[in-house]
Short mmCIF file of C-alpha atoms in Angstrom, two decimals:
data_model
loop_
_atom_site.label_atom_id
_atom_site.label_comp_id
_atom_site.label_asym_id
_atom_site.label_seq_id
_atom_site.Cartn_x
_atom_site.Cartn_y
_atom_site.Cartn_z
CA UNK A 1 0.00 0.00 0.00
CA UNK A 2 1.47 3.34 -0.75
CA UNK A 3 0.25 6.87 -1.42
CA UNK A 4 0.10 8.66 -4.86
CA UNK A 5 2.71 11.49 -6.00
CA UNK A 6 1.07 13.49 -8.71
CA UNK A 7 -2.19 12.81 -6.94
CA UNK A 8 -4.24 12.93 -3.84
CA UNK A 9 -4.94 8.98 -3.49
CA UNK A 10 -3.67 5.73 -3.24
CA UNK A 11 -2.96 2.49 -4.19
CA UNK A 12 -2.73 -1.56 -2.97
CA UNK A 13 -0.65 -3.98 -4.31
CA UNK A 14 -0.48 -8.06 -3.33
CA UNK A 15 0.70 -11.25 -4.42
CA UNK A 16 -0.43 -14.55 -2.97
CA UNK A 17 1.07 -17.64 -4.11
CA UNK A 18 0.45 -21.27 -3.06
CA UNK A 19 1.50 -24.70 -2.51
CA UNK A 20 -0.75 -27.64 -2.38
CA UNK A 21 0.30 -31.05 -2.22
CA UNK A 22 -1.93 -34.43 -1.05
CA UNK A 23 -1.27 -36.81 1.43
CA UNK A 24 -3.37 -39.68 -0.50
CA UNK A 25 -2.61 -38.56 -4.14
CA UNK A 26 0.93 -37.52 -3.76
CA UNK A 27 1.12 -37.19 -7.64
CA UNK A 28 -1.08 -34.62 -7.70
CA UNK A 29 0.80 -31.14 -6.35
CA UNK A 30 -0.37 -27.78 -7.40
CA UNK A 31 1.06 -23.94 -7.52
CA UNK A 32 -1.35 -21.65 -7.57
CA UNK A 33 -1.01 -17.87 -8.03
CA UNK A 34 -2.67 -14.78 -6.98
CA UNK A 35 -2.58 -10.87 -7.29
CA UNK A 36 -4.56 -8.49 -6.90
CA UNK A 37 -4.12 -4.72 -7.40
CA UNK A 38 -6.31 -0.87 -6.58
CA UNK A 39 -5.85 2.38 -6.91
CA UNK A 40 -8.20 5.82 -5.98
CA UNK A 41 -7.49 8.99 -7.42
CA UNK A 42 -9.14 12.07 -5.76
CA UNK A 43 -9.88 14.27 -9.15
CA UNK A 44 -11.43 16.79 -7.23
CA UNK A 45 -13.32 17.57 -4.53
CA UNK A 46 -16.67 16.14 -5.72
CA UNK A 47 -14.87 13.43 -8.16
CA UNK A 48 -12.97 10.18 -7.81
CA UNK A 49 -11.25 7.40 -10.08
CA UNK A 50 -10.87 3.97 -9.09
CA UNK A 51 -9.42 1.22 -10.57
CA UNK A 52 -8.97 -2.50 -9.54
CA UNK A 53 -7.59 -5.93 -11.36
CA UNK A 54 -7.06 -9.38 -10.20
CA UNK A 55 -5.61 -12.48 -11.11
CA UNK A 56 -5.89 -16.18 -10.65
CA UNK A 57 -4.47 -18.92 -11.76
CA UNK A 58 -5.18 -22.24 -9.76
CA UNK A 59 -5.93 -25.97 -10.61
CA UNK A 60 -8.76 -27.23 -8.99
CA UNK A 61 -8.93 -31.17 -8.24
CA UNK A 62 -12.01 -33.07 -9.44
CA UNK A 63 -13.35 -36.25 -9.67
CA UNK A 64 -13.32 -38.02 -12.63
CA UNK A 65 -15.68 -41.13 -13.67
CA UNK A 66 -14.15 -43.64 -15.72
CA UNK A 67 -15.82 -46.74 -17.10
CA UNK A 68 -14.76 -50.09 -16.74
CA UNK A 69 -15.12 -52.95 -18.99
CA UNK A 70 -17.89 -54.53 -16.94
CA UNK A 71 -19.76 -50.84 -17.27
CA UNK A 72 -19.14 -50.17 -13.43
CA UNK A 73 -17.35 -46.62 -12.86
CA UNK A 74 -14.44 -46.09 -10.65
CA UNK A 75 -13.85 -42.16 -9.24
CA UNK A 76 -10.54 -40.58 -9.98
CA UNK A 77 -8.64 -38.15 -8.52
CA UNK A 78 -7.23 -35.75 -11.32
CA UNK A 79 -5.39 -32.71 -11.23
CA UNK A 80 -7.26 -31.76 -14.21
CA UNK A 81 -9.19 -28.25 -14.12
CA UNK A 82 -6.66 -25.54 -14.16
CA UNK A 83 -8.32 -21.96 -13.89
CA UNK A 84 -7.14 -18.66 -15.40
CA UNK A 85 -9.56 -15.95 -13.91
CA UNK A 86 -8.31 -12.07 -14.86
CA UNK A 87 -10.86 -9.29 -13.95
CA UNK A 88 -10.54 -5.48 -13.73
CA UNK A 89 -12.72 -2.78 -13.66
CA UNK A 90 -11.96 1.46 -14.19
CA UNK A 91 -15.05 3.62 -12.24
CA UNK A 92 -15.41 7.22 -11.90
CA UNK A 93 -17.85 8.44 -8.65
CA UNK A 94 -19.22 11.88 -9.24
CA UNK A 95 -21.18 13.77 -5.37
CA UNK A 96 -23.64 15.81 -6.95
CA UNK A 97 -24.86 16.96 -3.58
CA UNK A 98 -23.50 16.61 0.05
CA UNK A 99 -25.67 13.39 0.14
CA UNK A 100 -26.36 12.05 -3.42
CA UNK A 101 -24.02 10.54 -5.89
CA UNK A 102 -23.54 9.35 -9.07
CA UNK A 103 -20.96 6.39 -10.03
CA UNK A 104 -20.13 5.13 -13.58
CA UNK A 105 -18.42 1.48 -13.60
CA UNK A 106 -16.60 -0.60 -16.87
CA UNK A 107 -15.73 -4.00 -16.11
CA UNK A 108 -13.62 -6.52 -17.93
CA UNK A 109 -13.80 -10.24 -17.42
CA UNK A 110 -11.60 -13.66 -18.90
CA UNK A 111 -12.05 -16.81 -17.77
CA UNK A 112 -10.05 -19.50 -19.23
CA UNK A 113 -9.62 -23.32 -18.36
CA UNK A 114 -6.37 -25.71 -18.88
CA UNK A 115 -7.28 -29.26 -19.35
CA UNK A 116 -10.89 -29.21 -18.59
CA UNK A 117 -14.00 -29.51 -20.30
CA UNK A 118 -15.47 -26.15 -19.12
CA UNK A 119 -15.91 -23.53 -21.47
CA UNK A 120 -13.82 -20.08 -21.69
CA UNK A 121 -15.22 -16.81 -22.26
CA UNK A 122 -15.08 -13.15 -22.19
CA UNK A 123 -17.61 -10.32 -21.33
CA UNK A 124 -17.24 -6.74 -21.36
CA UNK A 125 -19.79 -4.64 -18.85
CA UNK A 126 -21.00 -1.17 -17.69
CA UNK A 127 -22.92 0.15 -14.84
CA UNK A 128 -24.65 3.25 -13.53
CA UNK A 129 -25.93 3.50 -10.09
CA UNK A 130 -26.63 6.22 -8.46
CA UNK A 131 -27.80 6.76 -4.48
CA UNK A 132 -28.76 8.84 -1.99
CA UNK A 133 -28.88 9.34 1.77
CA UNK A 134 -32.86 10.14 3.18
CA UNK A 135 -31.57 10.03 6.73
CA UNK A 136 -28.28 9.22 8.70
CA UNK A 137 -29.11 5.65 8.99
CA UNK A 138 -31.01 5.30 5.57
CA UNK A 139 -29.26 5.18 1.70
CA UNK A 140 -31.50 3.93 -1.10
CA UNK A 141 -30.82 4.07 -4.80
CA UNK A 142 -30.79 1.96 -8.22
CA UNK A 143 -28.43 0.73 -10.75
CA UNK A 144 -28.62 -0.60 -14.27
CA UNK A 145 -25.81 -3.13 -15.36
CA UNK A 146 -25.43 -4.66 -18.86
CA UNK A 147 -22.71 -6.77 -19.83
CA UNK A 148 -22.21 -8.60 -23.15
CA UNK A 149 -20.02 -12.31 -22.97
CA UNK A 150 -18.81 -14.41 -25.30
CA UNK A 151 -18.00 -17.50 -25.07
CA UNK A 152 -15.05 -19.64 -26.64
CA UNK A 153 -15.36 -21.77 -29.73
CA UNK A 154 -14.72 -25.48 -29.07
CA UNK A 155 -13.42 -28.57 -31.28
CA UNK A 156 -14.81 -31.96 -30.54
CA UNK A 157 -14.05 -35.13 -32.30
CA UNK A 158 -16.55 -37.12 -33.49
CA UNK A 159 -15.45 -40.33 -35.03
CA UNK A 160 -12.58 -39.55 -37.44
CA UNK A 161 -13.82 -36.36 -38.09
CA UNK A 162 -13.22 -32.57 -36.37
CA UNK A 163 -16.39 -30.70 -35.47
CA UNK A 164 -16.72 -27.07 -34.13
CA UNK A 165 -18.95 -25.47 -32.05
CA UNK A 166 -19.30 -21.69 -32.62
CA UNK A 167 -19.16 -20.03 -29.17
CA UNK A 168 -22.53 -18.65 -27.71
CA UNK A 169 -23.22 -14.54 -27.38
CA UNK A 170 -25.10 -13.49 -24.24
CA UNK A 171 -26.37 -10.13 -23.17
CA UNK A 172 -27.57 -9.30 -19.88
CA UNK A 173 -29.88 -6.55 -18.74
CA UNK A 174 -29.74 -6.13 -14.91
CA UNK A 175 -32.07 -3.34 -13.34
CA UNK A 176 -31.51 -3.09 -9.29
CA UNK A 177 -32.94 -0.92 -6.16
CA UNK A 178 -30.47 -0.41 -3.99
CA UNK A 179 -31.06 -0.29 0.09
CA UNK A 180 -28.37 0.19 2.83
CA UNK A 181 -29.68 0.52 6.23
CA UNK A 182 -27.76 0.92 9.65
CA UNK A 183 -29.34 -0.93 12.04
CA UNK A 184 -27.15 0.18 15.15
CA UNK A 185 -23.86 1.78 15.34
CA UNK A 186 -22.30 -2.17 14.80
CA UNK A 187 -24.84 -3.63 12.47
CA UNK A 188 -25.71 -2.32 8.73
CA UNK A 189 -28.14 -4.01 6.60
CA UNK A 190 -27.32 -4.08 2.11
CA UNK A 191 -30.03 -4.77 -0.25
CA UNK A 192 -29.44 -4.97 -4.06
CA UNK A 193 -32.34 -6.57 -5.53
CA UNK A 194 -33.95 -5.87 -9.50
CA UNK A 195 -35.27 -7.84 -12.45
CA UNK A 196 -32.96 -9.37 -14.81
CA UNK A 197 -32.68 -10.34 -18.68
CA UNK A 198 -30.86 -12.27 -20.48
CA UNK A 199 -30.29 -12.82 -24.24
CA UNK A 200 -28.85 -15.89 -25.76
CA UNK A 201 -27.62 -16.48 -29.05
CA UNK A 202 -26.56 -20.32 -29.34
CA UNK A 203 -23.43 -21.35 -30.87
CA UNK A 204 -24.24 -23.58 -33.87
CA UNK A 205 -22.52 -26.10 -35.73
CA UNK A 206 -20.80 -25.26 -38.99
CA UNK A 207 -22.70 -26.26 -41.72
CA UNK A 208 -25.74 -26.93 -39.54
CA UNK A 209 -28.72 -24.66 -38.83
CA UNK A 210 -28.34 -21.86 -35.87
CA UNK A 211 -30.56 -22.35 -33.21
CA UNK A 212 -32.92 -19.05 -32.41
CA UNK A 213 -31.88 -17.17 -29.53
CA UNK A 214 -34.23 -17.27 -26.48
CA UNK A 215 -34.47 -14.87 -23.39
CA UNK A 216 -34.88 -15.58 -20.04
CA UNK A 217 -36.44 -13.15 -17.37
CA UNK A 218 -35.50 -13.49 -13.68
CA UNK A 219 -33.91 -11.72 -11.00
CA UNK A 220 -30.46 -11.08 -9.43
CA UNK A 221 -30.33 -10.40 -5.79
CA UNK A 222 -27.69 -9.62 -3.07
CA UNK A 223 -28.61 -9.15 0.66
CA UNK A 224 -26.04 -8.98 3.59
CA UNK A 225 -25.85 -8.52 6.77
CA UNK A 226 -22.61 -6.98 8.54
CA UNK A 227 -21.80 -7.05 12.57
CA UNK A 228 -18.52 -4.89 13.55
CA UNK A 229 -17.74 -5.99 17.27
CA UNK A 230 -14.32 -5.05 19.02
CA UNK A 231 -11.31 -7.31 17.64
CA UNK A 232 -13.91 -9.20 14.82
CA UNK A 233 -16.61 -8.94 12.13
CA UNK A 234 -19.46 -11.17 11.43
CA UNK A 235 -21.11 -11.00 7.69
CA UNK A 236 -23.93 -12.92 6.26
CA UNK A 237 -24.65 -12.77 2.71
CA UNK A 238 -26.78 -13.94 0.45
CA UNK A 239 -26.33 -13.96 -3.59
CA UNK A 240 -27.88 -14.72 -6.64
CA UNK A 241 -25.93 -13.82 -9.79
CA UNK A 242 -25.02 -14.81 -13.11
CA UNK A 243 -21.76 -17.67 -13.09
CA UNK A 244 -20.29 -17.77 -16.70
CA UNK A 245 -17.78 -20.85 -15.16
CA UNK A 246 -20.18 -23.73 -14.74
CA UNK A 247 -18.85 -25.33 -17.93
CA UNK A 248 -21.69 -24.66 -20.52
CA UNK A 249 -21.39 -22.76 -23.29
CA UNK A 250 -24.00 -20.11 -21.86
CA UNK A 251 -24.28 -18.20 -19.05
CA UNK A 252 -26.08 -19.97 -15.76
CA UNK A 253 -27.67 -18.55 -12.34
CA UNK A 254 -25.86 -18.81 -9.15
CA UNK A 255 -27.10 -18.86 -5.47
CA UNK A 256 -24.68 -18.57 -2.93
CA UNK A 257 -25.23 -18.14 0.92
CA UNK A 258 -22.14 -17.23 2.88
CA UNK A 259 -21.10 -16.72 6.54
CA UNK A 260 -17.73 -15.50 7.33
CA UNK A 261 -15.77 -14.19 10.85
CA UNK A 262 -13.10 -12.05 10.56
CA UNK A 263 -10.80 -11.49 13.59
CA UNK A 264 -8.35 -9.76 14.56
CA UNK A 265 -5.01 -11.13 16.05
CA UNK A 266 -2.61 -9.36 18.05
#
């Protein structure tokens, strides 16, 4: 962490790497790598840059079935599944009033796989939010988000013969309201909750017929709830979200529930 010379600001700079090895599959070891970088830049008074990027690169162990002669199925360790996951984002956060402001966002995403049968892909995104504060314990708002991904073309084999899949194109549409609430000095309530589309153009098959597109309506929600106490912090989150790594060629929805403790040790 250091401060900015031309500018009022700073920036954060960290690299993580990894060992992994297993006691039961000792052939199996795995490096894994990450860093993770942010900067703020006070433009002026009522305007500020950000910037933030990170890196992985990991190998996640599966299980693999394979099938015996009989047609029973033994499970496999493999170190198959490497991950390459590079993100970044550049926003600018305008206060157009001593309580109200208004934040632009562009986000860049790559996700790529060694050795696995998941599909790569890359999406490009912008949102808008902006919020205000209706008391000192009280900050609602709304964002809209779209982001466009595409996915990676892929080459099977199919007897003898190569076959390609054209990579599938989908847009997403994201409108939110957004709620932050303190509940006590130590406790603060977030809310992001809207409707949600998104637009699919399948890959096809060369020389086939492309399938029509199709769009699906739902919703993308995040809800958490944060408790500060002297030497810790309690969260509890809920998500729902889009997850362009579950190894289709098209984007999928995500829930996630999480509860994490953070202490601090002296």
């Amino acid at each position: 962490m250091g401060k900015l010379g031309f500018a009022t600001g700073e920036y954060r700079i960290s690299y993580t790497p990894s060992f992994r090895a297993y006691f039961v599959n000792v052939d199996i070891e795995q490096f894994n790598n990450v860093a993770d970088a942010s900067a703020s830049i006070d433009l002026s008074r009522q305007g500020k840059l950000t910037a933030n990027a990170s890196y992985r690169n990991f190998s996640s162990l599966q299980a693999l079935a394979e099938a015996n002669p009989d047609g029973s199925f033994d499970i496999l360790a493999s170190n198959r599944g490497g991950v390459i996951r590079a993100t970044g984002d550049i926003g600018y956060t305008h206060s157009t009033s001593p309580t109200s402001q208004l934040s632009f966002q562009g986000q860049f995403q790559d996700y790529a796989y060694r050795q696995s049968n998941n599909v790569g892909n890359k999406a490009i995104g912008l949102t808008a939010s902006y919020t205000t504060m209706r008391s000192s314990r009280l900050s609602i708002g709304g964002s809209l988000a779209v982001r466009y991904r595409l996915f990676d073309d892929q080459e099977f084999i199919v007897g003898v013969l190569p076959l390609k899949v054209q990579g599938s194109r989908v847009t997403l549409a994201n409108l939110n309201l957004l709620v932050s609430y303190a509940l006590s000095p130590n406790m603060n309530f977030n809310l992001q909750v809207g409707p949600s589309l998104i637009h699919t153009a399948p890959g096809g098959v060369s020389g086939r017929p492309t399938p029509a597109s199709d769009d699906d309506f739902t919703y993308f929600a995040s809800a958490s709830l944060t408790r500060q106490f002297k030497d810790s912090t309690m969260r509890l989150s809920y998500e729902r979200s889009e997850d362009p790594s579950g190894g289709l060629n098209r984007t999928s929805i995500s829930d996630t529930i999480l509860l994490s403790l953070t202490c601090l040790l002296y």
